[in-house]
Tab-separated table of C-alpha atoms in Angstrom:
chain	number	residue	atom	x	y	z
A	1316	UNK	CA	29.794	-47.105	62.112
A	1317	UNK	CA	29.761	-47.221	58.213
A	1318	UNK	CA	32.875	-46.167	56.441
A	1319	UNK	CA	31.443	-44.116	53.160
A	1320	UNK	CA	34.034	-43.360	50.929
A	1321	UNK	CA	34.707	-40.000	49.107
A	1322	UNK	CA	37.966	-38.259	47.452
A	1323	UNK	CA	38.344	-35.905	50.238
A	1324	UNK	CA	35.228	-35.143	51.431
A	1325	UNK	CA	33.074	-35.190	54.359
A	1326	UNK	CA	29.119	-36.567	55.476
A	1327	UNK	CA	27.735	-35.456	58.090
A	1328	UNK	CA	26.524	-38.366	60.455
A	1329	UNK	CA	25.247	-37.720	63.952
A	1330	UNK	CA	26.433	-34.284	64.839
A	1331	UNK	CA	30.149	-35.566	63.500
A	1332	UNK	CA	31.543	-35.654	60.073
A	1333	UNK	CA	33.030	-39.208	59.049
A	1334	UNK	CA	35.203	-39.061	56.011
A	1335	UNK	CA	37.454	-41.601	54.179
A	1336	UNK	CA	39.402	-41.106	51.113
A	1337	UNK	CA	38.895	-42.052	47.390
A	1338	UNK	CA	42.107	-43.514	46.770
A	1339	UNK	CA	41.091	-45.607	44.342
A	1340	UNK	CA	39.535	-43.060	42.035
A	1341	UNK	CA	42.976	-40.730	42.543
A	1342	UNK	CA	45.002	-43.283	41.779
A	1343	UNK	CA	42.711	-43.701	38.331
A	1344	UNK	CA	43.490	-39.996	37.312
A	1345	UNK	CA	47.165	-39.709	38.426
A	1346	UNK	CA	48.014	-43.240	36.134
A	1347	UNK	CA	49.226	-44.157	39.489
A	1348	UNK	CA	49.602	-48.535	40.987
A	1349	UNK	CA	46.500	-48.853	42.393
A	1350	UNK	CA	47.969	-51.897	44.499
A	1351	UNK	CA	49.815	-49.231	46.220
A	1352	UNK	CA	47.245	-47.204	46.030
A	1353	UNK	CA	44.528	-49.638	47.838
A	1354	UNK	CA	47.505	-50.619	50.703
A	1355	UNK	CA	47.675	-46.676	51.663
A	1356	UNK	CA	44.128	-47.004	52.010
A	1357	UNK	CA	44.296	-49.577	54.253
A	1358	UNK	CA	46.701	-47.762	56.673
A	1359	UNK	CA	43.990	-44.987	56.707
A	1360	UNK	CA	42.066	-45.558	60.322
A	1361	UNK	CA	38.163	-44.465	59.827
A	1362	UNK	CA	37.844	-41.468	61.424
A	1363	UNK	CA	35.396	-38.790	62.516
A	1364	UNK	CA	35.653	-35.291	62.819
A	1365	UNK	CA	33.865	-33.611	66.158
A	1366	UNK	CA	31.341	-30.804	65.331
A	1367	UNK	CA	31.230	-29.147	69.010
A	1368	UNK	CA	29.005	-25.559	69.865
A	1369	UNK	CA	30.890	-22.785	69.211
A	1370	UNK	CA	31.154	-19.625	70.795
A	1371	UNK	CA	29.547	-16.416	70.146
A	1372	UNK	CA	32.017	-14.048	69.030
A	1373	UNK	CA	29.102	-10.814	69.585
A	1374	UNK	CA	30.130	-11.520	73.395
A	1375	UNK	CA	33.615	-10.426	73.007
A	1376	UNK	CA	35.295	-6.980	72.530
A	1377	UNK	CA	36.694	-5.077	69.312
A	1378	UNK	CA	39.506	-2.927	69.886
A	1379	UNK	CA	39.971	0.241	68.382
A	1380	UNK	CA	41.664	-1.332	64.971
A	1381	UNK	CA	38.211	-3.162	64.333
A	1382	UNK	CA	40.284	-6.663	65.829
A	1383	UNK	CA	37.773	-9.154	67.935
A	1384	UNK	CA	40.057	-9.682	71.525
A	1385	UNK	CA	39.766	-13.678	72.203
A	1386	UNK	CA	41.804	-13.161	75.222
A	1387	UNK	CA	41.140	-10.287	77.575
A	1388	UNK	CA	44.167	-11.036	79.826
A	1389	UNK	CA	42.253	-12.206	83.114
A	1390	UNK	CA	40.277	-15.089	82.192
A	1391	UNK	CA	39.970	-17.878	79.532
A	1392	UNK	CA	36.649	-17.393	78.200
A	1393	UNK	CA	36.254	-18.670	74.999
A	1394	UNK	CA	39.241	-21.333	75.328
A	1395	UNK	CA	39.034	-24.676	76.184
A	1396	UNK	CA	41.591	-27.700	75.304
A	1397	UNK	CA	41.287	-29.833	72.069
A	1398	UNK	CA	38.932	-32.557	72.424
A	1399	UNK	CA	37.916	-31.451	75.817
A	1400	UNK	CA	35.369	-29.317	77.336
A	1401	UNK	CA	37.730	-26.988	79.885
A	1402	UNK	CA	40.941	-25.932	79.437
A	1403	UNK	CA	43.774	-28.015	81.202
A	1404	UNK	CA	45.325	-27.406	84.264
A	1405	UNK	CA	48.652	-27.379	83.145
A	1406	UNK	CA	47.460	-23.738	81.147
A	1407	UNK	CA	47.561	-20.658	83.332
A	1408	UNK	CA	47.136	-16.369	83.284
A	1409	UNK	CA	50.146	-15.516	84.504
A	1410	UNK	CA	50.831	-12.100	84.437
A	1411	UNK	CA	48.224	-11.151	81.413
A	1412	UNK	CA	49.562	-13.580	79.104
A	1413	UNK	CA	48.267	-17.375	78.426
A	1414	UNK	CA	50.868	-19.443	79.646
A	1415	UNK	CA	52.088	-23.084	79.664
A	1416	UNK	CA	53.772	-24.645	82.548
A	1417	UNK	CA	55.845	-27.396	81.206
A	1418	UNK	CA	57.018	-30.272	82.187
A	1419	UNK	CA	60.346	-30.958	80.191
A	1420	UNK	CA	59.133	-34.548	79.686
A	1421	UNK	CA	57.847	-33.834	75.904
A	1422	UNK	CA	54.671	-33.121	73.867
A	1423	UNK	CA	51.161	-33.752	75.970
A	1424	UNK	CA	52.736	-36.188	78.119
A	1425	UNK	CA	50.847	-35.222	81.295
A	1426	UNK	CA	47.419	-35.300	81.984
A	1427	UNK	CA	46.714	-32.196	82.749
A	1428	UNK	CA	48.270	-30.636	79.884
A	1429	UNK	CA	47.673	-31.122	76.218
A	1430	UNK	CA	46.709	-28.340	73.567
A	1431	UNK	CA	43.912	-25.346	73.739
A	1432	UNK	CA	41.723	-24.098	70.976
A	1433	UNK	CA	39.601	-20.499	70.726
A	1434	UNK	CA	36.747	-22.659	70.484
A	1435	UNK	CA	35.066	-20.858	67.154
A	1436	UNK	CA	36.011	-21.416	63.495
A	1437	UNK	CA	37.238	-19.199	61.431
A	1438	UNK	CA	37.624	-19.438	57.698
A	1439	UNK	CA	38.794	-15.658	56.397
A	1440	UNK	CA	40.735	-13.914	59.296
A	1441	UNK	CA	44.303	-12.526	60.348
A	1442	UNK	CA	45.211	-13.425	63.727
A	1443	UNK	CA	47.898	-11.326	65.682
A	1444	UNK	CA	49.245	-12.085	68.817
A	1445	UNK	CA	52.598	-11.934	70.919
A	1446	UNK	CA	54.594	-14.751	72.314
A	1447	UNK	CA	57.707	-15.608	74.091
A	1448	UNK	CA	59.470	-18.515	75.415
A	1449	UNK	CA	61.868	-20.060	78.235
A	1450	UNK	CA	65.253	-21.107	76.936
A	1451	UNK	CA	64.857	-24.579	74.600
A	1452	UNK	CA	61.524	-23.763	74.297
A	1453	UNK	CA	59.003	-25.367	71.409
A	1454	UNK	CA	55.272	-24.842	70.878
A	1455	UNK	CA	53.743	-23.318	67.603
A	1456	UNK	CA	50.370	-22.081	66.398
A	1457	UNK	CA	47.910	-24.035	64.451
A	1458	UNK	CA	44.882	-22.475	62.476
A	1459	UNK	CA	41.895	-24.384	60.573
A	1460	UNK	CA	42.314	-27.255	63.156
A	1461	UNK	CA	39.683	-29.714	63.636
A	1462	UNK	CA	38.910	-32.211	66.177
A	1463	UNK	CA	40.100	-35.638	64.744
A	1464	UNK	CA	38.994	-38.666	66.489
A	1465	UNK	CA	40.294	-42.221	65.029
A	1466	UNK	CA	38.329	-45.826	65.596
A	1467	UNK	CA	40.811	-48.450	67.068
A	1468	UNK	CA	39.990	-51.542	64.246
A	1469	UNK	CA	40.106	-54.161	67.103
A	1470	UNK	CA	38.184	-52.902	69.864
A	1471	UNK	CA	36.393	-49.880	68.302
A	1472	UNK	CA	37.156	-47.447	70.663
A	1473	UNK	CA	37.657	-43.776	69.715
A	1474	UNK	CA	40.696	-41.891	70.499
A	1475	UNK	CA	41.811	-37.751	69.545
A	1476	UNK	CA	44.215	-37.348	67.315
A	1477	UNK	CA	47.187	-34.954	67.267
A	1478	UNK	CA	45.657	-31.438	66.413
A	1479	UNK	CA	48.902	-31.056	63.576
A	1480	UNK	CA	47.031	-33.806	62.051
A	1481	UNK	CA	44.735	-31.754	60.552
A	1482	UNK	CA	46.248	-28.025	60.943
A	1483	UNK	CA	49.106	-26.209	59.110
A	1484	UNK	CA	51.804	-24.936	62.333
A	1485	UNK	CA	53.110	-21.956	62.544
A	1486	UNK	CA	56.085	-22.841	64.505
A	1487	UNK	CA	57.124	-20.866	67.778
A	1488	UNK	CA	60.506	-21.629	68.604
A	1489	UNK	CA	64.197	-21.137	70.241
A	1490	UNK	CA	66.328	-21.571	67.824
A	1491	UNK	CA	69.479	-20.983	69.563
A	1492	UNK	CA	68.824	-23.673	71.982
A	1493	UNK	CA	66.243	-26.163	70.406
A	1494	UNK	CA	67.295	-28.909	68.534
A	1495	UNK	CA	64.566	-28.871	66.110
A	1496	UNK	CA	66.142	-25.931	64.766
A	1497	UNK	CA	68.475	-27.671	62.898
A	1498	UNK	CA	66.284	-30.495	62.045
A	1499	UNK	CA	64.038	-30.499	58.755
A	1500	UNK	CA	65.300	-28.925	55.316
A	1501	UNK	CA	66.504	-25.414	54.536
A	1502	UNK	CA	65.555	-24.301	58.272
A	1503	UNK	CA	62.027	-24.943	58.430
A	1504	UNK	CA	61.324	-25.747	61.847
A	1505	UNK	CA	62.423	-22.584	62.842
A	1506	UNK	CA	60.300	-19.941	64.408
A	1507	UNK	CA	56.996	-18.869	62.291
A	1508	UNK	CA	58.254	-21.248	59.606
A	1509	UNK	CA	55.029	-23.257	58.460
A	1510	UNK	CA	56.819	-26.307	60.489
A	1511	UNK	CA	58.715	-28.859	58.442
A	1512	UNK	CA	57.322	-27.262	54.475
A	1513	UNK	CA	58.522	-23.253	54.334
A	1514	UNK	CA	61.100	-21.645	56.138
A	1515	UNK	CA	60.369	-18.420	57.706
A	1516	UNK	CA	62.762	-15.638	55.584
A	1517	UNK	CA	63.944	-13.620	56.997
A	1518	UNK	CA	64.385	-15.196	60.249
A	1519	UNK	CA	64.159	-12.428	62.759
A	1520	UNK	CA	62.915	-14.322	65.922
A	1521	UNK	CA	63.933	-12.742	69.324
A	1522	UNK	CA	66.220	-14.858	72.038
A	1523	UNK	CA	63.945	-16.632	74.422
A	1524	UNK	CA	62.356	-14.678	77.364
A	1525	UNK	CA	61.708	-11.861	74.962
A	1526	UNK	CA	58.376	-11.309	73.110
A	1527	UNK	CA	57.610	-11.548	69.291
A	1528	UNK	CA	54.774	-10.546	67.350
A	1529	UNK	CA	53.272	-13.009	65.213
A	1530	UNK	CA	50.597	-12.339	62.448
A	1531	UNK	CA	48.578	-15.306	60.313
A	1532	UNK	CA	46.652	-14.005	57.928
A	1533	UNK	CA	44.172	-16.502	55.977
A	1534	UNK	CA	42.366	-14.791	52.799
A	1535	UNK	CA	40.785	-17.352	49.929
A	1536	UNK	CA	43.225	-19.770	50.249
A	1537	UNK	CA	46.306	-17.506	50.821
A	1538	UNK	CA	48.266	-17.530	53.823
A	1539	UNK	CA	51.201	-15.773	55.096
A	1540	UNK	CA	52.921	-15.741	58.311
A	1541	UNK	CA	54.308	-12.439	59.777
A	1542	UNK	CA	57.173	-12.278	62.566
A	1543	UNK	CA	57.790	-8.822	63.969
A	1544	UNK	CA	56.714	-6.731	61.760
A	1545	UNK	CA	58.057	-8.536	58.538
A	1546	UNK	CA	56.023	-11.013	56.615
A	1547	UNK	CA	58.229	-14.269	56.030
A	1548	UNK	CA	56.174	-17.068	54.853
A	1549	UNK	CA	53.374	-16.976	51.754
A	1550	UNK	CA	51.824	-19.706	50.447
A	1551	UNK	CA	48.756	-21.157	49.148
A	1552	UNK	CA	46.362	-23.689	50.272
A	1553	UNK	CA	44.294	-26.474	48.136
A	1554	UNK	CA	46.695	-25.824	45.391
A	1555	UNK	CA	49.226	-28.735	43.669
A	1556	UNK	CA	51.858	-26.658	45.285
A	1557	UNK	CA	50.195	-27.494	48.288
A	1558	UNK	CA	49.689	-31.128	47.638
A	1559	UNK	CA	53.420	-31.067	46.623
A	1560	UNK	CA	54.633	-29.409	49.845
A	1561	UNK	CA	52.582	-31.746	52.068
A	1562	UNK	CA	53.870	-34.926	49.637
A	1563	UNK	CA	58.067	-33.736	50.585
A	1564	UNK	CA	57.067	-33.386	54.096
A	1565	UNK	CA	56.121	-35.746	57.205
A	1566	UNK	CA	52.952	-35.564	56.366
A	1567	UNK	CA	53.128	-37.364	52.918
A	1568	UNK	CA	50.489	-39.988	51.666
A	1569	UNK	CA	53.049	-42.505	51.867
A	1570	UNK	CA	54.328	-41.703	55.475
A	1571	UNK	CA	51.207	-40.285	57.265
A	1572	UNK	CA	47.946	-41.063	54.720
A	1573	UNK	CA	45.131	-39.710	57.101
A	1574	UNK	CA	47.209	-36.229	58.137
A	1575	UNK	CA	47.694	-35.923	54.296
A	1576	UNK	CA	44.279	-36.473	53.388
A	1577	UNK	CA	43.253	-34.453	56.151
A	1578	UNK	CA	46.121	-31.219	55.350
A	1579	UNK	CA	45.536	-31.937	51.486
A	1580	UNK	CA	41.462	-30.815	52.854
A	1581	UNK	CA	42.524	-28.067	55.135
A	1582	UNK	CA	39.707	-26.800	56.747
A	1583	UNK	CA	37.281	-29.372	55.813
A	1584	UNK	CA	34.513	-28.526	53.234
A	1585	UNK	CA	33.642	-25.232	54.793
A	1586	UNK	CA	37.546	-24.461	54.285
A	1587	UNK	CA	37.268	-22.880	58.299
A	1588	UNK	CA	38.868	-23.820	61.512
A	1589	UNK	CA	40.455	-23.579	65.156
A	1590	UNK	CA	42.591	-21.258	66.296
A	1591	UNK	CA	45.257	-23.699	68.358
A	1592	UNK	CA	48.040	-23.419	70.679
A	1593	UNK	CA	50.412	-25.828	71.440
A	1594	UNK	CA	51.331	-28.159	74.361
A	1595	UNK	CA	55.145	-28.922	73.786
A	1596	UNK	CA	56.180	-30.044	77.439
A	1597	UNK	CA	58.054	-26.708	77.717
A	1598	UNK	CA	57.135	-23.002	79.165
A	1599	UNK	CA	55.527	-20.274	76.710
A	1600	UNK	CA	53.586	-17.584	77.132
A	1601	UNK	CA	50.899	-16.120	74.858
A	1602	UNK	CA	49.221	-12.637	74.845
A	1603	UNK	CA	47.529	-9.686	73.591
A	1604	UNK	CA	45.250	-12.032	71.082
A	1605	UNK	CA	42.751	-10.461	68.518
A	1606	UNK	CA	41.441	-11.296	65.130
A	1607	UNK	CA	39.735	-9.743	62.719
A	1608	UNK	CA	37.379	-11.572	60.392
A	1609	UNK	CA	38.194	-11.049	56.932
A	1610	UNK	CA	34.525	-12.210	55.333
């Protein structure tokens, strides 16, 4: 497969968009080393993103507040796990809610688990939904995913990559009982915190086994998190804030160059995405999930 380079950009090759950074050329502008420059580009794995059929949205119902339902309580139309084509069996309906059986063993350790996307993109939205967890609980919510495949350099086989590769997290939480909690800066791995940049303020999250409204709301580049009933996160995307957030993170071009290049492009060039949820290792539950398309 060639490697074509552009400064954050994508081609479209063969139903799949392959993309590689322009390091060199960023480097150029910034005044930066472009030694350095040239050896982060050389950590950067080629890499394709998957362009998969989407579903029809017409097919689902609008409640009375004008919100599309993309999960009716009964079923998982609509859903199926990232880079996959059904949804893993570890993912159940259990008791009108979307919920994940965990394992305790970590994130996507077992085969039949793994994360689930709504599989549509959506570029102007807000997304509302409810969600609870069992004690020392993580998962989170990811929006504008894509499907990131990587080519292994020796044997040239593809393999997914994370879906928080390519997808700010809004993080669902304990905090009383999880250790990430405490981990990060200024508490922001906390609950509907975008995870490891912004701390949710105020932090109102309810004790595990209760449920918590969440609300993402995606306009033009703004976003801004919501946690029962009280917005606590606003920021903006493709901004130099947003380059600077991503730069004090994990995700940094030194630390993780194809999730920065990938974050720094949020959404790709039609600046739209996946709705995700997570695959932790532990038990949460997810329900009562509508959107309504902002366009």
């Amino acid at each position: 497969m060639k490697k074509i380079i552009y400064s954050l950009s994508c081609c479209m090759i063969a139903g799949a968009f392959i993309a590689c950074g322009g390091g060199a050329k960023n480097a150029e502008k910034k005044g930066t080393d472009t030694d350095s420059t040239k050896t982060t580009e050389a950590m950067k794995p080629e890499y394709t993103v998957l362009d998969k059929p989407q579903v029809d949205l017409s097919k689902f119902k609008k409640d009375k507040d004008g919100y599309i339902v993309i999960f009716d309580g009964k079923t998982f139309d609509g859903w199926r796990g990232y880079g996959k084509d059904a949804v893993p069996g570890k993912w159940v309906i259990d008791q009108g809610a979307i919920k994940f059986n965990g394992s305790g063993g970590g994130e996507a350790q077992e085969k039949d688990g793994g994360d689930i996307i709504f599989a549509h993109k959506f570029k102007n939205f807000e997304l509302e939904l409810e969600w609870k967890v069992a004690k020392g609980s993580n998962s989170g919510i990811f929006y504008l995913a894509q499907e990131v495949q990587t080519k292994d350099p020796k044997t040239g086989e593809m393999k997914m990559e994370p879906i928080y590769i390519s997808a700010p997290e809004a993080q669902v939480l304990d905090n009383a009982n999880h250790p990430d909690a405490k981990m990060g800066k200024d508490n922001n791995r906390q609950s509907m915190s975008l995870y490891d940049m912004i701390p949710a303020k105020p932090q109102n999250a309810k004790p595990f086994g209760e449920w918590n409204k969440a609300k993402v709301m995606v306009y033009k580049g703004t976003v801004v998190h919501g946690q029962n009933g009280e917005n606590v996160v606003e920021y903006h995307l493709w901004t130099p804030q947003w380059t600077e957030m991503l730069q004090a993170s994990k995700f940094s071009e030194e630390k993780w160059p194809l999730a920065y290049e990938l974050l720094n492009n949020c959404g790709g060039p039609n600046r739209e995405g996946y709705i995700g949820l997570q695959d932790h290792g532990d038990d949460v539950w997810f329900r009562n999930i509508r959107i309504k398309i902002l366009d």
